[in-house]
Short mmCIF file of C-alpha atoms in Angstrom, two decimals:
data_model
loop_
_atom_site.label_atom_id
_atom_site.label_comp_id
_atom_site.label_asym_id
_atom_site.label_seq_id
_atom_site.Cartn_x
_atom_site.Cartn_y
_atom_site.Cartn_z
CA UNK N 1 -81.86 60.04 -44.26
CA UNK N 2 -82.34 63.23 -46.76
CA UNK N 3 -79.47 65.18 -45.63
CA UNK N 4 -77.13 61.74 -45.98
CA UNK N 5 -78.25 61.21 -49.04
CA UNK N 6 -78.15 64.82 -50.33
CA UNK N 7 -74.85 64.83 -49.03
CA UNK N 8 -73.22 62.13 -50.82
CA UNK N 9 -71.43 62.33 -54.41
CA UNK N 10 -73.80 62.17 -57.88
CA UNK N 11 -73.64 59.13 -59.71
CA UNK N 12 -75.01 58.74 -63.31
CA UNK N 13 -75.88 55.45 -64.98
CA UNK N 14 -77.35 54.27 -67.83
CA UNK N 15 -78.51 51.24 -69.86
CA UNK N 16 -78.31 50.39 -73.54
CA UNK N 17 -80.33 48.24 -75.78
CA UNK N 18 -78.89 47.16 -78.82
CA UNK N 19 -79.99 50.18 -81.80
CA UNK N 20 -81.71 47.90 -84.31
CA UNK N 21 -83.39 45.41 -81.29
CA UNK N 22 -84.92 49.29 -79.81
CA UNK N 23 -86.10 50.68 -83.10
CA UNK N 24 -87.61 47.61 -83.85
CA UNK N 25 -89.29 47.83 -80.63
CA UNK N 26 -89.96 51.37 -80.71
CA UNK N 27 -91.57 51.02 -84.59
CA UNK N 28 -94.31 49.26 -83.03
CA UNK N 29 -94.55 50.83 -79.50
CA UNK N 30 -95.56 54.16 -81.09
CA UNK N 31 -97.51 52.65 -83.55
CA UNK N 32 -95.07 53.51 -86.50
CA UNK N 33 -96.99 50.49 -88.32
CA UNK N 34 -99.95 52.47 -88.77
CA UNK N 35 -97.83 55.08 -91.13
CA UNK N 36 -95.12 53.56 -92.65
CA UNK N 37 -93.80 49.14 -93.14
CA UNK N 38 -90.72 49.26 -91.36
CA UNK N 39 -88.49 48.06 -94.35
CA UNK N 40 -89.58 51.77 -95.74
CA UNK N 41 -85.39 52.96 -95.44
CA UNK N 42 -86.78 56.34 -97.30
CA UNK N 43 -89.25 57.25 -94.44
CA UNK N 44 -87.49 56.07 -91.68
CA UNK N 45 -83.96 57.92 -92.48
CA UNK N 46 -85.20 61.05 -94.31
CA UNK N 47 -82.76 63.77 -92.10
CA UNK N 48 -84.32 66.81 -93.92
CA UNK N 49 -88.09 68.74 -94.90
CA UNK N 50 -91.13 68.86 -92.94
CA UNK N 51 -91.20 64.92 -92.00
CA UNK N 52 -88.31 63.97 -90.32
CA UNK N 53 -87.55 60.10 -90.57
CA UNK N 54 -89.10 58.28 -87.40
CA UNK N 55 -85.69 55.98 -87.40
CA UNK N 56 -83.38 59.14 -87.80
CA UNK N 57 -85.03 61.17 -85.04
CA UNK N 58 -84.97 57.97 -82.52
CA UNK N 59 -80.95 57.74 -83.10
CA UNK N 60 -80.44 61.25 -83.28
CA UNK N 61 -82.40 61.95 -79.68
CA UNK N 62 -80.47 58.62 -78.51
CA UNK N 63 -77.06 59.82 -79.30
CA UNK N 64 -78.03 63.25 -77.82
CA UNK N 65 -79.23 61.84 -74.53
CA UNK N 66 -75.40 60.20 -74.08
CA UNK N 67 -73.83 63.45 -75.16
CA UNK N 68 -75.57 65.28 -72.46
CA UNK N 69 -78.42 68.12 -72.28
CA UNK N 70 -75.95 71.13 -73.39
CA UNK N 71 -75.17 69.26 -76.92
CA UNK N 72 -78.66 69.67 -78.04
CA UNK N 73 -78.63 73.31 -78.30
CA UNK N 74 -75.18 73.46 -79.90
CA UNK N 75 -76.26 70.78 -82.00
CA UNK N 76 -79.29 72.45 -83.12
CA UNK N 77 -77.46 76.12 -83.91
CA UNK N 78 -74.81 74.50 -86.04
CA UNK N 79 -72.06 74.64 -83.24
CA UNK N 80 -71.53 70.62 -82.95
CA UNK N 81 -71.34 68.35 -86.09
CA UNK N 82 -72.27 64.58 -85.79
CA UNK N 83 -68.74 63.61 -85.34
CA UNK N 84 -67.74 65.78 -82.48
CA UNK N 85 -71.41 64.63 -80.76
CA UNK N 86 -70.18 60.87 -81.20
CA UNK N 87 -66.91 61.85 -79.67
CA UNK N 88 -68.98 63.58 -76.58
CA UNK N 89 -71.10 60.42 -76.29
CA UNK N 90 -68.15 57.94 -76.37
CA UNK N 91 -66.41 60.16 -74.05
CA UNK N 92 -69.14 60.30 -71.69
CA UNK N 93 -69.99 56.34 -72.27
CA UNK N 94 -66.37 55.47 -70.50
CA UNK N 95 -65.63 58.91 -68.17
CA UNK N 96 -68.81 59.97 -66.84
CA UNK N 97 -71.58 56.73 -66.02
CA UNK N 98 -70.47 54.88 -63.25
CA UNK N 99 -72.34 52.43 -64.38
CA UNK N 100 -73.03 51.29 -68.22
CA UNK N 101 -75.41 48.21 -68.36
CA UNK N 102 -77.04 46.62 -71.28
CA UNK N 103 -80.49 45.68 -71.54
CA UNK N 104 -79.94 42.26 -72.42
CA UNK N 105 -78.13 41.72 -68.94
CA UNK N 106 -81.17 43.63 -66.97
CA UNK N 107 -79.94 41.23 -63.86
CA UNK N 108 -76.31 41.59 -64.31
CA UNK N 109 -77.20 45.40 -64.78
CA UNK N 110 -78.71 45.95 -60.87
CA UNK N 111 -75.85 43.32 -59.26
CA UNK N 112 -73.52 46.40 -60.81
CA UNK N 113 -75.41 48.56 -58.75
CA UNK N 114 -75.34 46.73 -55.54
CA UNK N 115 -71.55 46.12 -56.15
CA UNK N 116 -70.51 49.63 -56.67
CA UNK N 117 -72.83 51.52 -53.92
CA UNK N 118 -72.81 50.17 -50.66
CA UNK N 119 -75.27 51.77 -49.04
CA UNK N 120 -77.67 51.12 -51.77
CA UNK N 121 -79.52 47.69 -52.31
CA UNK N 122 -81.81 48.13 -55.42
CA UNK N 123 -83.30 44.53 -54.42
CA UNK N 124 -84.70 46.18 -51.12
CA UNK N 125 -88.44 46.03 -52.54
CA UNK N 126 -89.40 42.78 -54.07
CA UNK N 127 -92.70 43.53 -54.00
CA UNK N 128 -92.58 46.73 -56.61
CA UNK N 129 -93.31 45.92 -60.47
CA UNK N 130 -93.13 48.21 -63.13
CA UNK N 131 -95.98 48.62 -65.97
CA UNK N 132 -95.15 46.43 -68.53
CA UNK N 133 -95.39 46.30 -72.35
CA UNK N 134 -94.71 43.75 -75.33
CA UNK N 135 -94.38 46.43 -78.16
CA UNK N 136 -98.32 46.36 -78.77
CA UNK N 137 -97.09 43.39 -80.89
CA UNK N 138 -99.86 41.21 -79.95
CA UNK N 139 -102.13 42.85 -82.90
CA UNK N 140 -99.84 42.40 -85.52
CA UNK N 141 -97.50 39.62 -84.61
CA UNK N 142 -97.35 38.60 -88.14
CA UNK N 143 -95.96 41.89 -89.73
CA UNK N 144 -93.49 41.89 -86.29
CA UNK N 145 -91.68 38.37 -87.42
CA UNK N 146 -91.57 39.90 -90.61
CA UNK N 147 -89.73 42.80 -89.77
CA UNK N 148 -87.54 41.15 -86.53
CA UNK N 149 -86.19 39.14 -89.56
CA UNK N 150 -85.17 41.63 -91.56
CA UNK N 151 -83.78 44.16 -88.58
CA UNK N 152 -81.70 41.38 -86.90
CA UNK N 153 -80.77 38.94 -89.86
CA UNK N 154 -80.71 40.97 -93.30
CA UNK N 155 -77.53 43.06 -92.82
CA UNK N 156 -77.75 44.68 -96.50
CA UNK N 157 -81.19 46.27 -94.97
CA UNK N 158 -79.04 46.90 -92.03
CA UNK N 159 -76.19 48.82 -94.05
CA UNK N 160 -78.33 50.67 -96.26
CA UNK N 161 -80.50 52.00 -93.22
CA UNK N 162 -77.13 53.41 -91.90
CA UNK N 163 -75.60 54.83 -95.12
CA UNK N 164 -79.23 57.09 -95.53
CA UNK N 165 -78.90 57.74 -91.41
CA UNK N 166 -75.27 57.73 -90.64
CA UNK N 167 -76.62 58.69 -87.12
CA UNK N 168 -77.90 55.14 -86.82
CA UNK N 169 -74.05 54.30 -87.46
CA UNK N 170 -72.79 56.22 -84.67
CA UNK N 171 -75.52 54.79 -82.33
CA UNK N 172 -74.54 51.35 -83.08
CA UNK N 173 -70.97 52.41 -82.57
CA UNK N 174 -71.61 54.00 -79.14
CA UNK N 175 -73.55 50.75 -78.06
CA UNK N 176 -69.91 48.69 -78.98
CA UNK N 177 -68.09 51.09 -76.33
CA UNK N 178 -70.92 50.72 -74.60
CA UNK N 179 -70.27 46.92 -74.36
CA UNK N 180 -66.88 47.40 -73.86
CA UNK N 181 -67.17 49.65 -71.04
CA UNK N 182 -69.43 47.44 -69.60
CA UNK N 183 -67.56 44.46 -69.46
CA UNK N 184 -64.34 46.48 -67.89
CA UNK N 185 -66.67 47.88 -65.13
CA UNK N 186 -67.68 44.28 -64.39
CA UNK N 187 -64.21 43.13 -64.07
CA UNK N 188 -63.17 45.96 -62.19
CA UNK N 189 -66.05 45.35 -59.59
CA UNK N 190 -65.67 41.38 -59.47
CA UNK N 191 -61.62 42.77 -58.70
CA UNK N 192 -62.75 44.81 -56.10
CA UNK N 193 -64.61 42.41 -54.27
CA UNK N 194 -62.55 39.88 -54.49
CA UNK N 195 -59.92 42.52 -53.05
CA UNK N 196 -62.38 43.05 -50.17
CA UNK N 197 -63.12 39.90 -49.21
CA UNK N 198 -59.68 39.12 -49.40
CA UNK N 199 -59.10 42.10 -46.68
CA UNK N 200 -61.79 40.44 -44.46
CA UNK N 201 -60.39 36.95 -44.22
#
């Protein structure tokens, strides 16, 4: 089936996790806890000098990965400011991925996928299981309440993290169109089947 498949139009998707839910997760996955407390809003947004902030370089290489491999060079020589790379990103959030799902809808996320390629069923192997991970949590689930608490509930720790990385701020803004692109694809898809099966009958 190479040739059919090499033959056939490229698709991009993607999948989004809500910003403060992944660095929270990420803080620990990399063992961030051994350096810095993740309430530490000086380390983890410092943009400039020899250690970049471990929260600032996760958003920035976020928002670069929706804006698309050319913007990191620009970016890098000056060419591209932070606005015009959130405008990229958004851009490419609701032209470019034919298929936007969010992590918190992992199920919802593959139906997409079955709905808008035919000839590809994503459910096809049962059997196959990916390598799993809790955030190497289990070690310091005390310290990870702590901080879950203070990412998702304490929204002045929330602000301030943004005002020091306003890169954070344009993540969490391209996760929003990221929802609402979502949610337009789904109803598009649920009008296109129904359109189908309307055909059928």
């Amino acid at each position: 089936y190479s040739p059919i498949y090499a033959s056939l139009p490229v698709h991009r998707v993607t999948m989004l996790r809500e910003p403060f839910s992944w660095l929270l997760s990420k803080f620990f996955w990399q063992k961030q806890n051994e350096i810095d407390t993740c309430d530490d809003i000086v380390s983890a947004s410092r943009s400039e000098g020899e250690k970049i902030g471990w929260a600032h370089e996760s958003a920035l290489n976020y928002v670069l990965y929706l804006c698309g491999v050319d913007c990191i060079s620009r970016f890098e020589h000056g060419v591209l400011t932070i606005n015009e790379l959130e405008a990229q990103a958004e851009d490419n959030l609701r032209q470019s991925f034919t298929v936007v799902g969010l992590s918190n809808e992992t199920e919802q996320f593959y139906d997409m996928l079955d709905d808008r390629f035919g000839y590809f069923n994503s459910k096809l192997n049962p059997h196959f299981e990916g390598n799993t991970h809790s955030s190497r949590i289990e070690d310091n689930a005390e310290e990870y309440d702590r901080c879950k608490k203070i990412y998702f509930s304490n929204e002045t720790f929330r602000v301030s993290l943004k005002q020091q990385s306003p890169v954070l701020a344009v993540l969490e803004r391209l996760f929003q169109v990221a929802v609402e692109v979502n949610k337009f694809q789904q109803h598009e898809l649920d009008e296109c089947s129904k359109s189908g099966a309307e055909e059928k009958s």
